[in-house]
Short mmCIF file of C-alpha atoms and ligand atoms in Angstrom, two decimals:
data_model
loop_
_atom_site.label_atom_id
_atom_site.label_comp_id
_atom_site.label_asym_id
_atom_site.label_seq_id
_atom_site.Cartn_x
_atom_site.Cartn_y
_atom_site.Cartn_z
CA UNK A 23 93.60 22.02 48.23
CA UNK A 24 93.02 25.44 46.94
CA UNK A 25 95.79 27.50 45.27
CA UNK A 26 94.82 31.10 46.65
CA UNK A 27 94.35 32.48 49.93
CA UNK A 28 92.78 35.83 49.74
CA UNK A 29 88.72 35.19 50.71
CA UNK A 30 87.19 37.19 47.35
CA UNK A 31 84.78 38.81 49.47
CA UNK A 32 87.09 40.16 52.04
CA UNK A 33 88.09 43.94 51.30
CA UNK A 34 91.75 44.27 50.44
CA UNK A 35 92.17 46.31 52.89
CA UNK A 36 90.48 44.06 55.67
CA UNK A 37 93.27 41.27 54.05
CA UNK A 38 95.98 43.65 55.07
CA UNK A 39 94.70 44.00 57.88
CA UNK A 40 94.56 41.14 59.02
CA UNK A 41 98.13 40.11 57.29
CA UNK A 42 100.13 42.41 59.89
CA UNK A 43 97.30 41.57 63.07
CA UNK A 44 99.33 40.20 66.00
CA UNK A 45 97.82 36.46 66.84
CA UNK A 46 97.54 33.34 68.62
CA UNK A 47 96.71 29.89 67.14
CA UNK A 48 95.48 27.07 69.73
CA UNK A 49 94.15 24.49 67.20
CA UNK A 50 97.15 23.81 64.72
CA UNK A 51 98.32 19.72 63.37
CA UNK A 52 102.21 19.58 63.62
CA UNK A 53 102.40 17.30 60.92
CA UNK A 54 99.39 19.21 59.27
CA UNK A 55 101.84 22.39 59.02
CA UNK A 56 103.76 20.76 56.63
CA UNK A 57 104.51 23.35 53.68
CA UNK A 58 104.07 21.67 49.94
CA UNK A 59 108.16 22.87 50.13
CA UNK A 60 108.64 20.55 53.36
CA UNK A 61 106.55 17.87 52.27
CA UNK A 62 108.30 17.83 48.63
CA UNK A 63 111.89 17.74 50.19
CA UNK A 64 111.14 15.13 52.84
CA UNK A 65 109.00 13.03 49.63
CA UNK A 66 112.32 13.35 47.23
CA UNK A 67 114.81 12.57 50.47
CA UNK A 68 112.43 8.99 50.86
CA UNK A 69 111.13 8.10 47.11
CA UNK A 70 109.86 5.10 48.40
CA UNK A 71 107.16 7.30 49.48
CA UNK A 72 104.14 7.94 47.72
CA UNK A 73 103.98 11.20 48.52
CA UNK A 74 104.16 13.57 45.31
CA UNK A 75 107.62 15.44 45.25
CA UNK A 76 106.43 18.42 43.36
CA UNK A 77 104.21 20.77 45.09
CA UNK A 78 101.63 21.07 41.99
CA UNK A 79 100.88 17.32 42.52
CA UNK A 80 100.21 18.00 46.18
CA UNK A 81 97.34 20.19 45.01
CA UNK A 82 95.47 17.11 43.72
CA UNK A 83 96.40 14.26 46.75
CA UNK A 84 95.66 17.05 49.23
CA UNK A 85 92.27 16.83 47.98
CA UNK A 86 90.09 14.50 50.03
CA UNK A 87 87.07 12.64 49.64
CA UNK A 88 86.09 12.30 53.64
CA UNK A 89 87.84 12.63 57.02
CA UNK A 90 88.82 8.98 56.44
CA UNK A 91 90.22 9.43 53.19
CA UNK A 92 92.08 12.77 55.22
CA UNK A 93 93.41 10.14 57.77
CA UNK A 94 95.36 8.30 55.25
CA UNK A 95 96.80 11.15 53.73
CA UNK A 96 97.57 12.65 56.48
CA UNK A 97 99.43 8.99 57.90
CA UNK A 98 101.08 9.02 54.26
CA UNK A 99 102.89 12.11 55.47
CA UNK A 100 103.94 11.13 58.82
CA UNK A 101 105.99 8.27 56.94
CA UNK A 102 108.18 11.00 55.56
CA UNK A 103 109.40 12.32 59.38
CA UNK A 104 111.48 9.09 60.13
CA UNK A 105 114.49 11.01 61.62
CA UNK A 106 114.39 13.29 64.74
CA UNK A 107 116.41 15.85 62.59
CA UNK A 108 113.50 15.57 60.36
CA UNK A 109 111.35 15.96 63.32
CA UNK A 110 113.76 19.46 64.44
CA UNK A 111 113.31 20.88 60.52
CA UNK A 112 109.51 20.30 60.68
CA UNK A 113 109.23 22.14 63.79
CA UNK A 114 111.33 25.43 62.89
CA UNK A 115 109.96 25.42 59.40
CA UNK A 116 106.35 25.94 60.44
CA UNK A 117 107.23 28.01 63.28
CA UNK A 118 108.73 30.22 59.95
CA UNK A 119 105.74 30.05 58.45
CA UNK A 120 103.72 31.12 61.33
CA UNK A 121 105.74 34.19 62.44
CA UNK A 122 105.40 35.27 58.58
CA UNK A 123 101.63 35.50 59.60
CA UNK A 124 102.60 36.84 62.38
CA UNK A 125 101.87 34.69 64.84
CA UNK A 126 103.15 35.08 68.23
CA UNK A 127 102.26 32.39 70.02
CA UNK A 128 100.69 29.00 69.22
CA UNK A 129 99.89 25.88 70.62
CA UNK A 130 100.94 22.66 68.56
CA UNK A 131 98.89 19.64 68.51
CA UNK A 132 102.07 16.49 67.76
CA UNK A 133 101.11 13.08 67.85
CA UNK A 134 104.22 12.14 69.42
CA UNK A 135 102.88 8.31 69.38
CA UNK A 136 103.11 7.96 65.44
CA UNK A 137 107.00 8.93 65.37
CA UNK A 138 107.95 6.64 68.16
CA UNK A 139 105.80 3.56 67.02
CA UNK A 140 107.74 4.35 63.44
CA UNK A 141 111.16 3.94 64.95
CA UNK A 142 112.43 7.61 66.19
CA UNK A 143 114.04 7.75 69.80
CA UNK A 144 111.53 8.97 72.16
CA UNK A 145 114.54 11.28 74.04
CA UNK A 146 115.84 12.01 70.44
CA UNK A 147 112.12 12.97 69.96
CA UNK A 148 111.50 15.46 72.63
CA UNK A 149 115.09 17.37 72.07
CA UNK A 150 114.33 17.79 68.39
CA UNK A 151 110.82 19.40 69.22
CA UNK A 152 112.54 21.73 71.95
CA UNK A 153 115.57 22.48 70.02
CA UNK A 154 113.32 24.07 67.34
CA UNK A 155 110.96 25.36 69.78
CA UNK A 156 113.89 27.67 71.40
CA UNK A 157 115.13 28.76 67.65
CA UNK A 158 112.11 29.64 66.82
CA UNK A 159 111.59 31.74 69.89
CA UNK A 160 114.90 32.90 69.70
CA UNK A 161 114.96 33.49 65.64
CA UNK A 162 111.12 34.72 65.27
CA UNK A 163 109.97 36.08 68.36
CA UNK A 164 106.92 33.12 68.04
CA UNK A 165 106.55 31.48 71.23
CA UNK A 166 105.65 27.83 70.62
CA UNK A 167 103.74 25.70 73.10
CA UNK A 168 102.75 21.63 72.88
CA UNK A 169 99.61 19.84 73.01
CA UNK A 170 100.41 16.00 72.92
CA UNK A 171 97.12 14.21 71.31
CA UNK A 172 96.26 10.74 71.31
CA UNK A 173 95.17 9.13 68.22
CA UNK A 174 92.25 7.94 68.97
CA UNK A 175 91.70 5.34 66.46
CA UNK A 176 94.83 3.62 67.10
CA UNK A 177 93.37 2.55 70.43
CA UNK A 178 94.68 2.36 74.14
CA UNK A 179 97.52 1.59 73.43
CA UNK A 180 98.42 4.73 71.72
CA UNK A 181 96.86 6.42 74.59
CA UNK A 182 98.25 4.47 77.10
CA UNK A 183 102.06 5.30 74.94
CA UNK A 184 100.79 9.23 74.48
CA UNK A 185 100.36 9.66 78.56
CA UNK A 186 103.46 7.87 79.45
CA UNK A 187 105.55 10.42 76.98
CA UNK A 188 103.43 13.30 78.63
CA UNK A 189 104.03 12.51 82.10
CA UNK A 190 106.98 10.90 82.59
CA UNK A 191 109.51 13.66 84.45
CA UNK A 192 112.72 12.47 82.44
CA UNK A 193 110.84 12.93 79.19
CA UNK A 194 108.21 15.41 79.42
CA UNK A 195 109.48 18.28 77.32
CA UNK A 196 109.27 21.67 78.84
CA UNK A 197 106.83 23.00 76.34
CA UNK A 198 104.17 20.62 76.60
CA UNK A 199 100.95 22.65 78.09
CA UNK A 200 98.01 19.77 77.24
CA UNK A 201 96.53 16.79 76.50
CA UNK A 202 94.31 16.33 73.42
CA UNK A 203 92.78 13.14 71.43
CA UNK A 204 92.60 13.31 67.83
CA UNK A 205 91.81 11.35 64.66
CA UNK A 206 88.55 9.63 63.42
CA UNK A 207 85.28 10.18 66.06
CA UNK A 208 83.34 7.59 64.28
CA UNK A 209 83.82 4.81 66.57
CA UNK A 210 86.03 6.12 68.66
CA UNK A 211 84.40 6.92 72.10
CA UNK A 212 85.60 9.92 74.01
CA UNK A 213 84.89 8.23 77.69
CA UNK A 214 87.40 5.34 77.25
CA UNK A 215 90.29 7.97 77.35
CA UNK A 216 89.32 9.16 80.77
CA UNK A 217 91.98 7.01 82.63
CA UNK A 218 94.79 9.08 80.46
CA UNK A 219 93.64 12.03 80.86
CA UNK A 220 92.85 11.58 84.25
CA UNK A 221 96.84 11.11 84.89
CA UNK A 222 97.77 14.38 82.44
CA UNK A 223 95.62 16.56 84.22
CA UNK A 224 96.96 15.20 87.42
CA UNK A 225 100.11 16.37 85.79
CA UNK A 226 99.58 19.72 85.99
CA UNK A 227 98.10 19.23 81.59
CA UNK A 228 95.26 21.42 80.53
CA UNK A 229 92.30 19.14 78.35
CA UNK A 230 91.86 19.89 74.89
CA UNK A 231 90.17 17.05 72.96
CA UNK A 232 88.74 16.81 69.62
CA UNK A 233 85.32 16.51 69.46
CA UNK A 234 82.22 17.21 67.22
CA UNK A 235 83.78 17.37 64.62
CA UNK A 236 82.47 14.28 62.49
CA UNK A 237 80.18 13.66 65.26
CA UNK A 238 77.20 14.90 66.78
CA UNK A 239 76.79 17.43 70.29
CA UNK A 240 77.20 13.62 72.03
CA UNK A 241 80.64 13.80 71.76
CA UNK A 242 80.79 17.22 72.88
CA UNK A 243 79.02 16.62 76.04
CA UNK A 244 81.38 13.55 76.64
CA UNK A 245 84.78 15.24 76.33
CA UNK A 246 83.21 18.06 78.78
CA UNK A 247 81.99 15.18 81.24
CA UNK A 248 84.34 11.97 81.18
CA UNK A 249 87.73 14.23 79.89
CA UNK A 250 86.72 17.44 81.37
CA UNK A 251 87.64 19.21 78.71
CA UNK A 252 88.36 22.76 79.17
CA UNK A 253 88.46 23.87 75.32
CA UNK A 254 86.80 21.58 72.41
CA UNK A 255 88.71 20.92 69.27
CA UNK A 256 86.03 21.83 66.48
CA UNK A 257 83.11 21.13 68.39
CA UNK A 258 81.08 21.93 64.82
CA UNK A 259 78.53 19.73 66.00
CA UNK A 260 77.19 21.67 69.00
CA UNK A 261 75.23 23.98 67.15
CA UNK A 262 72.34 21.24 67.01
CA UNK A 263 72.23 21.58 70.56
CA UNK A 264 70.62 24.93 72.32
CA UNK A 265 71.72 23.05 75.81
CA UNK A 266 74.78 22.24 74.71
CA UNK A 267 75.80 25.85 73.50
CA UNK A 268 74.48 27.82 76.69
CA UNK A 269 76.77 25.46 78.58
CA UNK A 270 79.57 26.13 76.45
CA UNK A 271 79.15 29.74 76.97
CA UNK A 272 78.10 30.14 80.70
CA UNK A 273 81.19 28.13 81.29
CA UNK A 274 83.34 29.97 79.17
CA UNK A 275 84.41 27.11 77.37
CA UNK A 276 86.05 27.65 73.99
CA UNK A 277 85.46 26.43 70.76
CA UNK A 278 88.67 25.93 67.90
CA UNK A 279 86.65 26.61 65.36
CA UNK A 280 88.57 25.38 61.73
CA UNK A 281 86.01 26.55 59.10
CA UNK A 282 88.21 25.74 55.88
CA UNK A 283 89.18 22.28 57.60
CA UNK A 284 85.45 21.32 58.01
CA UNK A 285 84.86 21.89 54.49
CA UNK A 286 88.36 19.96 53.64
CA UNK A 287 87.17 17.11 55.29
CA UNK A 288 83.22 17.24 54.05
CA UNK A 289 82.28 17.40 57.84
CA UNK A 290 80.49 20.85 56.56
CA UNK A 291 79.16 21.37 52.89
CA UNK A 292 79.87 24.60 52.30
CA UNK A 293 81.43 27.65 54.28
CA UNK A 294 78.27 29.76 54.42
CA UNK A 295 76.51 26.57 55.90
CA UNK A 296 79.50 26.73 58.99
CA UNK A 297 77.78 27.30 62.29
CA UNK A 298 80.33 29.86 63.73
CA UNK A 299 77.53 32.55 63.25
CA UNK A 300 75.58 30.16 65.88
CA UNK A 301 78.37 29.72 68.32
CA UNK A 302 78.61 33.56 68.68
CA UNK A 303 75.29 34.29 68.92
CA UNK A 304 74.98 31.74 71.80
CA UNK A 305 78.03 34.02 72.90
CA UNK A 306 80.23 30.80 72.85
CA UNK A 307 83.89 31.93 72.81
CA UNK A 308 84.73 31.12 69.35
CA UNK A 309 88.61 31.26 68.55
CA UNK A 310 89.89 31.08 65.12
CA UNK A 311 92.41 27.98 63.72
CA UNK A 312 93.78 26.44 60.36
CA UNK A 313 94.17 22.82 62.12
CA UNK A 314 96.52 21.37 58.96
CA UNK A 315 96.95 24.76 56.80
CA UNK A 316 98.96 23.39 53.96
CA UNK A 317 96.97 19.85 53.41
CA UNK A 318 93.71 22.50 53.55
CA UNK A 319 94.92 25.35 51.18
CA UNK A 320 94.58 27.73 53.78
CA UNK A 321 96.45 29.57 56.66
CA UNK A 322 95.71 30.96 59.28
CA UNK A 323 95.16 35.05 57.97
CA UNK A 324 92.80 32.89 55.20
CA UNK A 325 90.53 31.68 58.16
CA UNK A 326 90.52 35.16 59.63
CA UNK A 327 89.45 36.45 56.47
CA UNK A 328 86.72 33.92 56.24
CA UNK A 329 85.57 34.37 59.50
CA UNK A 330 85.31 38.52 58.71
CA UNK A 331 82.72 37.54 56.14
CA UNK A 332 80.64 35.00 57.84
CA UNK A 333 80.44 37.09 61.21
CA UNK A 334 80.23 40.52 59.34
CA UNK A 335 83.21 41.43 60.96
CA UNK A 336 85.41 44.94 60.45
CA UNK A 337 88.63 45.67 62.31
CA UNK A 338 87.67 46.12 65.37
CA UNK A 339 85.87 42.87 65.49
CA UNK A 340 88.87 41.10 63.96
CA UNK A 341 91.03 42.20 67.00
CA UNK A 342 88.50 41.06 69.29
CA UNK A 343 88.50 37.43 67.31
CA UNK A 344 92.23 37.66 67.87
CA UNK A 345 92.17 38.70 71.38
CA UNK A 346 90.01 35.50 72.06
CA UNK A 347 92.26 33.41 70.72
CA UNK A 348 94.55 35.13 73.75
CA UNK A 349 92.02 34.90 76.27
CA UNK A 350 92.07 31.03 75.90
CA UNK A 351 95.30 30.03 75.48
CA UNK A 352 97.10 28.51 79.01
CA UNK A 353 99.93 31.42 78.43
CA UNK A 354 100.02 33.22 81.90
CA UNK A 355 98.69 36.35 82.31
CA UNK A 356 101.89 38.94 81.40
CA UNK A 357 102.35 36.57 78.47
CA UNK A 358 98.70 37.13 77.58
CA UNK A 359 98.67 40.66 78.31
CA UNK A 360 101.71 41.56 76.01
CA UNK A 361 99.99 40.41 72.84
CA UNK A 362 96.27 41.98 74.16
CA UNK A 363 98.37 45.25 74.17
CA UNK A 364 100.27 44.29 70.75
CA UNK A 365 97.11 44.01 68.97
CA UNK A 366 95.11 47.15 70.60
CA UNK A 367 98.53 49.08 69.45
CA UNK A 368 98.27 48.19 66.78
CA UNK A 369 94.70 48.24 65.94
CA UNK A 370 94.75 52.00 66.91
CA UNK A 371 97.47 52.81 64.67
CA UNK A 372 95.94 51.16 61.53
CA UNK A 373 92.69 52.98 62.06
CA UNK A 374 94.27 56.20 63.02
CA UNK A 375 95.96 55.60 59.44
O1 LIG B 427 100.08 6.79 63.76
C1 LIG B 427 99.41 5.78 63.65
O2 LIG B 427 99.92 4.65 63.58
C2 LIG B 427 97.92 5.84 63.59
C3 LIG B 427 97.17 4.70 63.56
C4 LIG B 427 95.79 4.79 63.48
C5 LIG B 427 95.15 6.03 63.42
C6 LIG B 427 95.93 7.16 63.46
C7 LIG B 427 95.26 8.47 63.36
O3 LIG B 427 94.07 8.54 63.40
C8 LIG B 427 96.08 9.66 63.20
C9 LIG B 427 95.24 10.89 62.96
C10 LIG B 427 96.07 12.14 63.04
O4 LIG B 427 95.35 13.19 62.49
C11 LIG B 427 95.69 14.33 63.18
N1 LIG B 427 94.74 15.36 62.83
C12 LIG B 427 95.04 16.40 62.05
N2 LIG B 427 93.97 17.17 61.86
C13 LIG B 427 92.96 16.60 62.54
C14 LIG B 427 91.62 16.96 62.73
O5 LIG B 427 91.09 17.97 62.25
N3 LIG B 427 90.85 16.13 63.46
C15 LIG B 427 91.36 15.02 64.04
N4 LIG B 427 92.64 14.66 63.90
C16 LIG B 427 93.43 15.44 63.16
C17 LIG B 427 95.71 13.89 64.62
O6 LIG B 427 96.45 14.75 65.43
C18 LIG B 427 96.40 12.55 64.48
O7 LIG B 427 97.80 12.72 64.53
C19 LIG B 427 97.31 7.10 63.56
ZN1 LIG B 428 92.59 19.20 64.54
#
């Protein structure tokens, strides 16, 4: 984990720019969003955890050899949200932390699966998530939206758990918007979760799996065809296929591109290596994410930032990167149109400045 946000090569005044730009998020880890303040209050309330409780330590265990290696970590965590008021402080808190960015909408991938198979109430669950999603609303103005993911590695049963808690009427929470599939790819093929997502997008759930990410364009193509996946989580891997990325963009598929997390997780070497330049040259619609900010030293202005420098971006591209991120959420269309205008008003007034 890195201790400082601002991108070095980023103008200052680009940064402030970009700290007061009006935003979406669609690729964001509930648990992920955990600030080292959370995650050191939750470790001291459970000491049998070995979880660091002070937020230097965090520094070094949030610093990880592989995605594996992220896994466990990142499971290590989820052992410390074993009440559903823990669940309903979670929640708020990051919703905090994203209106500070000012974020005004995001979607939040929970893995509702690991906090029932560790003993919380599924009902007690899904009020805790919605209690804090209407506080949040209500208390920030940021307007929260659910993704429930499968974890992939944990097999069908988790799968078989996730679409039951996604499409069952008496338990479906009101926020939930999708139906994603996350974890390790090594392993883990995308066309055995067909049957579950099959039933959430007969549901009335949009598609959002994971994919290329510590795979290769395979993957990609699978989630498109078995899941019919109507954005791609990462999909890093699709620049090594020219097919691949003129299907992505004649389809207007989008891609939740996570640059800091791919270098996090050693699925990319090195930032300037990330393929995002690729994706938009294809004229893929890239949208910009933090995935699990806090475990990855980042947030979400930080992967703005970073994406200003590897697309040569000034303002006026940054608002377009932003409006993107609108473009392919599943808010309706007045919802999306409020936040186009939000950041055009805005984007006027800074440069008329
Ligand atoms: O909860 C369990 O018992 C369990 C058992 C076996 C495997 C798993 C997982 O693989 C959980 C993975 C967890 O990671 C989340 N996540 C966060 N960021 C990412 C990412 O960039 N790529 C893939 N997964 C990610 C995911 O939502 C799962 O909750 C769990
Ligand atoms: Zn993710």
């Amino acid at each position: 984990m890195t201790e400082h946000l601002v991108e070095p090569d980023v103008p200052r005044d680009l940064n402030a720019f970009i700290a007061g730009l009006p935003k979406a998020e669609l690729h964001v880890h509930h648990v992920g969003s955990a600030s080292p303040r959370i995650v050191s209050e939750l470790a001291a309330r459970h000491p049998d955890s070995r979880v660091p409780t002070d937020p230097e330590a965090l520094v070094d265990y949030f610093t990880f050899t592989d995605f594996a290696h992220f896994v466990e970590v990142y499971l290590s965590v989820v052992e410390l949200i074993r009440t559903p008021e823990d669940v309903r402080l979670l929640t708020y808190e990051v919703a905090r932390d994203m209106a500070r960015q000012q974020v005004r909408y995001a979607e939040l991938t929970i893995t509702p699966y690991s906090s029932t198979r560790r003993g919380i109430d599924e009902r007690a669950f899904m009020d805790a998530i919605e209690d804090a999603r209407k506080a949040a609303e209500a208390d920030f103005g940021t307007v929260l939206r659910w993704c429930f993911d499968i974890p992939g590695e944990a097999g069908l049963e988790s799968a078989e758990e996730t679409a039951r808690l996604a499409t069952d009427d008496r338990l479906r929470p009101e926020g939930l918007v999708s139906f994603g599939l996350g974890g390790p790819e090594i392993g883990v093929a995308r066309p055995q979760f067909k049957p579950y997502f099959d039933r959430a997008i007969a549901a009335g759930l949009h598609s959002v799996p994971h994919a290329g990410e510590t795979t290769g364009p395979q993957t990609v193509w699978d989630a498109l065809t078995h899941l019919r996946a109507e954005r791609i989580g990462h999909g890093t891997s699709s620049a090594q296929d020219p097919k691949l990325l003129a299907h992505l963009a004649e389809r207007r598929i989008p891609l939740e591109v996570c640059p800091t997390s791919n270098i996090a997780t050693r699925a990319v070497r090195t930032l300037d290596e990330h393929p995002i330049k690729e994706f938009t040259r294809a004229g893929v619609l890239v949208t910009i994410n933090s995935d699990d900010p806090p475990m990855f030293g980042t947030d979400l202005n930080n992967e703005y930032a970073v994406a200003a420098r590897l697309l040569g971006l000034d303002e006026r591209g940054l608002a377009d990167l932003a409006k993107n991120a609108v473009e392919a959420s599943f808010l309706d269309e007045p919802g999306k149109a409020a936040i186009r205008d939000e950041i055009d008003r805005y984007t006027a007034t800074w440069l008329a400045s």
